[in-house]
Coordinates of N, CA, C and O in Angstrom, one line a residue:
M1 N 93.6 179.4 100.2 CA 92.8 179.5 99.0 C 91.3 179.4 99.3 O 90.9 178.9 100.3
E2 N 90.5 179.9 98.4 CA 89.1 180.1 98.6 C 88.4 178.7 98.7 O 87.2 178.7 99.1
L3 N 89.0 177.6 98.3 CA 88.3 176.3 98.3 C 88.7 175.5 99.5 O 88.1 174.4 99.7
T4 N 89.7 175.9 100.2 CA 90.2 175.0 101.3 C 89.1 174.7 102.3 O 88.5 175.6 102.8
G5 N 88.9 173.4 102.5 CA 87.9 172.9 103.4 C 86.5 173.1 103.0 O 85.6 172.8 103.8
K6 N 86.2 173.5 101.8 CA 84.9 173.7 101.3 C 84.3 172.5 100.7 O 85.0 171.6 100.2
R7 N 82.9 172.4 100.8 CA 82.2 171.3 100.2 C 81.5 172.0 99.0 O 80.7 172.9 99.1
L8 N 81.8 171.4 97.8 CA 81.3 172.0 96.5 C 80.2 171.1 95.9 O 80.3 169.9 96.0
L9 N 79.2 171.8 95.4 CA 78.2 171.1 94.6 C 78.4 171.6 93.2 O 78.4 172.8 92.9
V10 N 78.6 170.7 92.2 CA 78.8 171.1 90.8 C 77.8 170.4 89.9 O 77.6 169.2 90.0
L11 N 77.2 171.3 89.1 CA 76.3 170.8 88.0 C 77.1 171.0 86.7 O 77.4 172.1 86.3
E12 N 77.4 169.9 86.1 CA 78.2 169.9 84.8 C 77.7 168.7 84.0 O 77.9 167.6 84.5
D13 N 77.2 168.9 82.8 CA 76.7 167.8 82.0 C 77.8 167.2 81.1 O 77.5 166.2 80.5
E14 N 78.9 167.8 81.1 CA 80.0 167.2 80.3 C 81.0 166.5 81.3 O 81.7 167.2 82.0
Y15 N 81.1 165.2 81.2 CA 81.8 164.4 82.2 C 83.3 164.9 82.4 O 83.7 165.1 83.5
L16 N 84.0 165.1 81.3 CA 85.4 165.4 81.4 C 85.6 166.8 82.0 O 86.5 167.0 82.7
I17 N 84.7 167.7 81.7 CA 84.8 169.1 82.3 C 84.5 169.0 83.8 O 85.2 169.6 84.6
G18 N 83.5 168.1 84.1 CA 83.2 167.9 85.5 C 84.4 167.3 86.3 O 84.8 167.8 87.4
L19 N 85.1 166.4 85.7 CA 86.3 165.8 86.3 C 87.4 166.8 86.4 O 88.1 166.8 87.5
E20 N 87.6 167.7 85.5 CA 88.6 168.7 85.5 C 88.3 169.7 86.7 O 89.2 170.1 87.4
L21 N 87.0 170.0 86.8 CA 86.6 170.9 87.9 C 86.8 170.3 89.2 O 87.3 170.9 90.2
E22 N 86.5 169.0 89.3 CA 86.8 168.3 90.5 C 88.3 168.2 90.9 O 88.7 168.4 92.0
R23 N 89.1 168.0 89.9 CA 90.6 168.0 90.1 C 91.0 169.4 90.6 O 91.8 169.5 91.5
I24 N 90.6 170.4 90.0 CA 90.9 171.8 90.4 C 90.5 172.0 91.8 O 91.3 172.5 92.6
A25 N 89.3 171.6 92.2 CA 88.8 171.8 93.5 C 89.7 171.1 94.6 O 90.0 171.6 95.6
E26 N 90.0 169.8 94.2 CA 90.8 169.0 95.2 C 92.2 169.6 95.3 O 92.7 169.6 96.4
E27 N 92.7 170.0 94.2 CA 94.1 170.6 94.2 C 94.1 171.9 95.1 O 95.1 172.2 95.6
C28 N 93.0 172.5 95.1 CA 92.9 173.8 95.9 C 92.4 173.5 97.3 O 92.0 174.5 98.0
G29 N 92.3 172.3 97.8 CA 92.0 171.9 99.1 C 90.6 171.7 99.5 O 90.2 171.7 100.7
A30 N 89.7 171.6 98.5 CA 88.3 171.3 98.8 C 88.1 170.1 99.6 O 88.8 169.1 99.4
K31 N 87.2 170.2 100.6 CA 86.9 169.0 101.4 C 86.2 167.9 100.6 O 86.5 166.7 100.8
S32 N 85.3 168.3 99.8 CA 84.5 167.4 99.0 C 84.0 168.1 97.7 O 83.7 169.3 97.7
V33 N 83.7 167.3 96.7 CA 83.1 167.8 95.5 C 82.0 166.8 95.1 O 82.3 165.6 94.9
H34 N 80.7 167.2 95.1 CA 79.7 166.4 94.6 C 79.3 166.8 93.2 O 78.8 168.0 93.0
L35 N 79.4 166.0 92.3 CA 79.2 166.3 90.8 C 77.9 165.6 90.4 O 77.7 164.4 90.6
V36 N 77.0 166.5 89.9 CA 75.7 166.0 89.3 C 75.7 166.5 87.8 O 76.3 167.5 87.5
S37 N 74.9 165.7 87.0 CA 74.9 166.1 85.6 C 73.6 166.6 85.0 O 73.5 166.9 83.9
T38 N 72.6 166.5 85.9 CA 71.2 167.0 85.4 C 70.7 168.0 86.5 O 71.0 167.9 87.7
V39 N 69.8 168.8 86.1 CA 69.1 169.7 87.0 C 68.2 168.9 88.0 O 68.2 169.2 89.2
A40 N 67.6 167.8 87.5 CA 66.9 167.0 88.4 C 67.7 166.4 89.6 O 67.3 166.4 90.7
E41 N 68.9 165.9 89.2 CA 69.9 165.4 90.2 C 70.3 166.6 91.2 O 70.4 166.4 92.4
L42 N 70.5 167.7 90.6 CA 70.9 168.9 91.4 C 69.8 169.2 92.4 O 70.1 169.4 93.6
L43 N 68.5 169.3 92.0 CA 67.4 169.6 92.9 C 67.3 168.5 94.0 O 67.0 168.9 95.1
F44 N 67.4 167.3 93.6 CA 67.3 166.2 94.6 C 68.4 166.4 95.6 O 68.2 166.2 96.8
W45 N 69.6 166.6 95.2 CA 70.8 166.8 96.1 C 70.5 168.0 97.1 O 70.7 167.8 98.2
I46 N 70.0 169.1 96.5 CA 69.8 170.3 97.4 C 68.8 169.9 98.5 O 68.9 170.3 99.6
E47 N 67.7 169.2 98.1 CA 66.7 168.8 99.1 C 67.0 167.7 100.0 O 66.4 167.6 101.1
S48 N 68.0 166.9 99.7 CA 68.2 165.6 100.5 C 69.5 165.6 101.2 O 69.7 164.7 102.0
Q49 N 70.4 166.5 100.9 CA 71.8 166.5 101.5 C 72.0 167.7 102.4 O 71.4 168.7 102.2
P50 N 73.0 167.6 103.3 CA 73.4 168.8 104.0 C 73.9 169.8 103.1 O 74.4 169.5 102.0
P51 N 73.7 171.1 103.4 CA 74.1 172.2 102.5 C 75.6 172.2 102.2 O 76.4 171.8 103.0
C52 N 75.8 172.5 100.9 CA 77.2 172.7 100.5 C 77.7 174.1 100.9 O 76.9 174.9 101.3
D53 N 79.0 174.4 100.6 CA 79.5 175.7 100.9 C 79.5 176.6 99.7 O 79.4 177.8 99.9
I54 N 79.5 176.0 98.6 CA 79.5 176.8 97.3 C 79.0 175.9 96.2 O 79.2 174.7 96.2
A55 N 78.3 176.5 95.2 CA 77.8 175.7 94.1 C 78.3 176.3 92.8 O 78.3 177.6 92.6
I56 N 78.8 175.5 91.9 CA 79.2 175.9 90.6 C 78.3 175.2 89.6 O 78.3 174.0 89.5
L57 N 77.5 176.0 88.9 CA 76.4 175.5 88.1 C 76.5 175.8 86.6 O 76.6 177.0 86.3
E58 N 76.4 174.8 85.8 CA 76.3 175.0 84.4 C 74.9 175.7 84.2 O 73.9 175.3 84.8
V59 N 74.8 176.8 83.4 CA 73.6 177.5 83.3 C 72.5 176.7 82.7 O 71.4 176.7 83.1
K60 N 72.9 175.9 81.7 CA 71.9 175.0 81.0 C 72.6 173.6 80.9 O 73.6 173.5 80.2
A61 N 72.0 172.6 81.6 CA 72.6 171.3 81.5 C 71.6 170.3 80.9 O 70.4 170.2 81.3
R62 N 72.0 169.7 79.8 CA 71.1 168.8 79.1 C 69.8 169.4 78.7 O 68.8 168.8 78.8
G63 N 69.9 170.7 78.3 CA 68.7 171.4 77.8 C 67.8 172.0 78.9 O 66.9 172.7 78.6
A64 N 68.2 171.8 80.2 CA 67.3 172.3 81.3 C 68.1 173.4 82.0 O 69.3 173.3 82.3
S65 N 67.4 174.5 82.3 CA 67.9 175.6 83.0 C 68.2 175.3 84.5 O 67.4 174.7 85.1
S66 N 69.3 175.8 85.0 CA 69.6 175.6 86.4 C 69.3 176.9 87.2 O 69.6 177.0 88.4
L67 N 68.6 177.9 86.6 CA 68.3 179.1 87.3 C 67.4 179.0 88.5 O 67.7 179.7 89.5
D68 N 66.4 178.2 88.5 CA 65.6 178.0 89.6 C 66.3 177.4 90.8 O 66.2 177.8 92.0
A69 N 67.2 176.4 90.5 CA 68.0 175.8 91.5 C 69.0 176.8 92.1 O 69.3 176.9 93.3
A70 N 69.6 177.7 91.2 CA 70.5 178.7 91.7 C 69.8 179.7 92.6 O 70.3 180.0 93.7
N71 N 68.6 180.0 92.3 CA 67.8 180.9 93.2 C 67.5 180.2 94.5 O 67.7 180.9 95.6
L72 N 67.2 179.0 94.5 CA 67.0 178.2 95.8 C 68.3 178.2 96.6 O 68.2 178.5 97.8
L73 N 69.4 178.0 96.0 CA 70.7 178.0 96.7 C 71.0 179.3 97.3 O 71.4 179.5 98.5
L74 N 70.8 180.4 96.5 CA 71.1 181.7 97.0 C 70.2 182.1 98.2 O 70.6 182.7 99.1
Q75 N 68.9 181.7 98.1 CA 68.0 182.0 99.2 C 68.4 181.3 100.5 O 68.1 181.8 101.6
R76 N 69.1 180.2 100.3 CA 69.6 179.5 101.5 C 71.0 179.9 101.9 O 71.6 179.4 102.8
G77 N 71.5 181.0 101.3 CA 72.8 181.6 101.7 C 74.0 180.9 101.1 O 75.1 181.1 101.7
I78 N 73.8 180.1 100.1 CA 74.9 179.4 99.5 C 75.4 180.2 98.2 O 74.7 180.4 97.3
P79 N 76.7 180.6 98.2 CA 77.2 181.3 97.0 C 77.2 180.4 95.8 O 77.4 179.2 95.9
V80 N 76.9 181.1 94.7 CA 76.8 180.4 93.4 C 77.7 181.0 92.4 O 77.8 182.2 92.3
V81 N 78.3 180.2 91.5 CA 79.0 180.6 90.4 C 78.4 179.9 89.2 O 78.1 178.7 89.2
F82 N 78.2 180.7 88.1 CA 77.6 180.1 86.9 C 78.8 179.8 85.9 O 79.8 180.5 85.8
A83 N 78.7 178.6 85.2 CA 79.6 178.3 84.2 C 78.9 178.1 82.9 O 77.7 177.6 82.9
T84 N 79.4 178.6 81.8 CA 78.7 178.5 80.5 C 79.7 178.5 79.4 O 80.8 179.0 79.5
A85 N 79.3 178.0 78.2 CA 80.1 178.0 77.0 C 79.6 179.1 76.1 O 80.1 179.4 75.0
Y86 N 78.5 179.9 76.5 CA 77.9 180.9 75.6 C 78.5 182.2 75.9 O 78.3 182.8 77.0
D87 N 79.2 182.8 74.9 CA 79.8 184.1 75.1 C 78.9 185.2 75.4 O 79.2 186.1 76.1
Q88 N 77.6 185.1 74.9 CA 76.7 186.2 75.2 C 76.3 186.3 76.7 O 75.8 187.3 77.2
Q89 N 76.6 185.3 77.5 CA 76.4 185.3 78.9 C 77.6 185.7 79.7 O 77.5 185.8 80.9
R90 N 78.6 186.2 79.0 CA 79.9 186.6 79.7 C 79.6 187.7 80.7 O 80.2 187.7 81.7
S91 N 78.7 188.7 80.4 CA 78.5 189.8 81.2 C 77.5 189.5 82.3 O 77.2 190.4 83.1
G92 N 77.0 188.3 82.4 CA 76.0 188.0 83.5 C 74.8 187.3 82.9 O 74.5 187.3 81.8
I93 N 74.0 186.8 83.9 CA 72.8 186.1 83.6 C 71.6 187.0 84.1 O 71.7 187.5 85.3
A94 N 70.6 187.3 83.3 CA 69.5 188.1 83.7 C 68.9 187.6 85.0 O 68.6 186.5 85.1
G95 N 68.7 188.6 85.9 CA 68.2 188.3 87.2 C 69.2 187.8 88.2 O 68.8 187.6 89.4
F96 N 70.4 187.7 87.8 CA 71.5 187.2 88.7 C 72.7 188.1 88.6 O 73.8 187.7 88.4
A97 N 72.5 189.4 88.8 CA 73.6 190.4 88.7 C 74.8 190.1 89.6 O 75.9 190.5 89.2
D98 N 74.5 189.6 90.8 CA 75.6 189.4 91.7 C 76.3 188.0 91.6 O 77.2 187.7 92.4
V99 N 75.9 187.2 90.6 CA 76.5 185.9 90.5 C 77.5 185.9 89.4 O 77.3 186.2 88.2
P100 N 78.8 185.6 89.8 CA 79.9 185.6 88.8 C 79.6 184.5 87.7 O 79.1 183.4 88.0
V101 N 80.1 184.7 86.5 CA 80.0 183.8 85.4 C 81.5 183.5 84.9 O 82.3 184.4 84.7
V102 N 81.8 182.2 84.8 CA 83.0 181.8 84.1 C 82.7 181.2 82.8 O 81.7 180.4 82.7
L103 N 83.5 181.5 81.8 CA 83.3 181.0 80.4 C 84.1 179.8 80.2 O 85.3 179.8 80.6
K104 N 83.6 178.8 79.6 CA 84.4 177.6 79.2 C 85.1 178.0 77.9 O 84.6 178.7 77.1
P105 N 86.3 177.5 77.7 CA 87.1 176.7 78.7 C 87.6 177.6 79.8 O 88.1 178.7 79.5
Y106 N 87.6 177.2 81.0 CA 88.1 178.0 82.1 C 89.2 177.2 82.8 O 89.4 176.0 82.6
G107 N 90.0 177.9 83.6 CA 91.1 177.3 84.3 C 91.0 177.6 85.8 O 90.0 178.2 86.2
K108 N 91.9 177.1 86.5 CA 92.0 177.2 87.9 C 91.8 178.7 88.4 O 91.0 179.0 89.3
T109 N 92.5 179.6 87.8 CA 92.5 181.0 88.2 C 91.1 181.6 88.0 O 90.6 182.3 88.9
H110 N 90.4 181.3 86.9 CA 89.0 181.7 86.7 C 88.1 181.2 87.8 O 87.3 182.0 88.3
I111 N 88.2 180.0 88.1 CA 87.3 179.4 89.1 C 87.6 180.0 90.5 O 86.7 180.4 91.2
L112 N 88.9 180.2 90.8 CA 89.2 180.8 92.1 C 88.7 182.2 92.2 O 88.2 182.6 93.3
Q113 N 88.9 183.0 91.2 CA 88.4 184.4 91.2 C 86.9 184.4 91.3 O 86.3 185.2 92.1
A114 N 86.2 183.6 90.6 CA 84.7 183.5 90.6 C 84.2 183.1 92.0 O 83.3 183.7 92.5
V115 N 84.9 182.1 92.6 CA 84.5 181.6 93.9 C 84.7 182.7 95.0 O 83.8 183.0 95.8
A116 N 85.8 183.4 94.9 CA 86.1 184.5 95.8 C 85.0 185.6 95.7 O 84.5 186.2 96.6
A117 N 84.7 186.0 94.4 CA 83.7 187.0 94.2 C 82.3 186.6 94.7 O 81.6 187.4 95.3
A118 N 81.9 185.3 94.4 CA 80.6 184.8 94.9 C 80.6 184.8 96.4 O 79.5 185.2 97.0
S119 N 81.6 184.4 97.0 CA 81.6 184.3 98.5 C 81.6 185.7 99.1 O 80.8 186.0 100.1
A120 N 82.3 186.7 98.5 CA 82.2 188.1 99.0 C 80.8 188.7 98.8 O 80.3 189.4 99.7
K121 N 80.2 188.4 97.7 CA 78.9 189.0 97.4 C 77.9 188.4 98.4 O 77.0 189.1 99.0
M122 N 78.0 187.1 98.7 CA 77.1 186.4 99.7 C 77.3 187.0 101.1 O 76.4 187.2 101.8
A123 N 78.5 187.2 101.4 CA 78.9 187.8 102.7 C 78.2 189.2 102.9 O 77.8 189.5 104.0
Q124 N 78.2 189.9 101.8 CA 77.5 191.3 101.8 C 76.0 191.2 102.0 O 75.4 192.0 102.6
R125 N 75.4 190.1 101.4 CA 74.0 189.9 101.5 C 73.5 189.4 102.8 O 72.4 189.7 103.2
M126 N 74.3 188.6 103.5 CA 73.9 188.0 104.7 C 74.2 188.8 105.9 O 75.3 189.4 106.0
P127 N 73.3 188.9 106.9 CA 73.6 189.7 108.1 C 74.6 189.0 108.9 O 74.8 187.7 108.9
P128 N 75.5 189.7 109.7 CA 76.5 189.1 110.5 C 75.9 188.2 111.6 O 74.8 188.5 112.1
A129 N 76.5 187.0 111.8 CA 76.0 186.1 112.9 C 76.3 186.7 114.2 O 77.3 187.3 114.5
K130 N 75.4 186.5 115.2 CA 75.6 186.9 116.6 C 76.4 185.8 117.2 O 76.1 184.6 117.1
E131 N 77.4 186.2 118.0 CA 78.3 185.3 118.6 C 77.7 184.6 119.8 O 78.0 183.5 120.1
D132 N 76.7 185.3 120.5 CA 76.1 184.7 121.6 C 74.9 183.8 121.3 O 74.2 183.3 122.2
G133 N 74.6 183.7 120.0 CA 73.5 182.9 119.6 C 72.2 183.6 119.6 O 71.2 183.1 119.1
A134 N 72.1 184.8 120.1 CA 70.9 185.6 120.1 C 70.6 186.1 118.7 O 71.5 186.5 118.0
S135 N 69.4 186.2 118.3 CA 69.0 186.6 117.0 C 68.9 188.1 116.9 O 68.9 188.7 115.8
G136 N 68.7 188.8 118.1 CA 68.6 190.3 118.0 C 67.2 190.7 117.8 O 66.9 191.9 117.7
E137 N 66.2 189.7 117.7 CA 64.9 190.1 117.4 C 64.1 190.0 118.7 O 64.4 189.2 119.6
F138 N 63.1 190.9 118.8 CA 62.2 190.9 120.0 C 61.0 189.9 119.7 O 60.5 189.9 118.6
V139 N 60.7 189.1 120.7 CA 59.5 188.2 120.5 C 58.4 188.5 121.5 O 58.7 189.1 122.6

């Protein structure tokens, strides 16, 4: 499964939904799930903790947008999935065409499909790693 061995970072301001997402992730073999409920906590975690493997972010948590944090994660090569209760965001978030969106209420299948899509999109964006450790750049 797409979550096996992965470390997830989750921004969810509704406690019960966060717990359900944590349960889904653990059921799917996630190594760990770090749940935060505010954008401030999310930004602190991004700056102070080792990188996660994937992030699932509520688009707007407690009135604050998570888009800047999503941009930061994407720049660091971390796949992002957006979660939202707003139907008008079903087709995507402006400025984040490659980031999958899951609508609440969502289930395990929705999350797994979105994680797979986000991981595939990130793999397309990132250059392949060199096995010998060489960067391929001239200095």
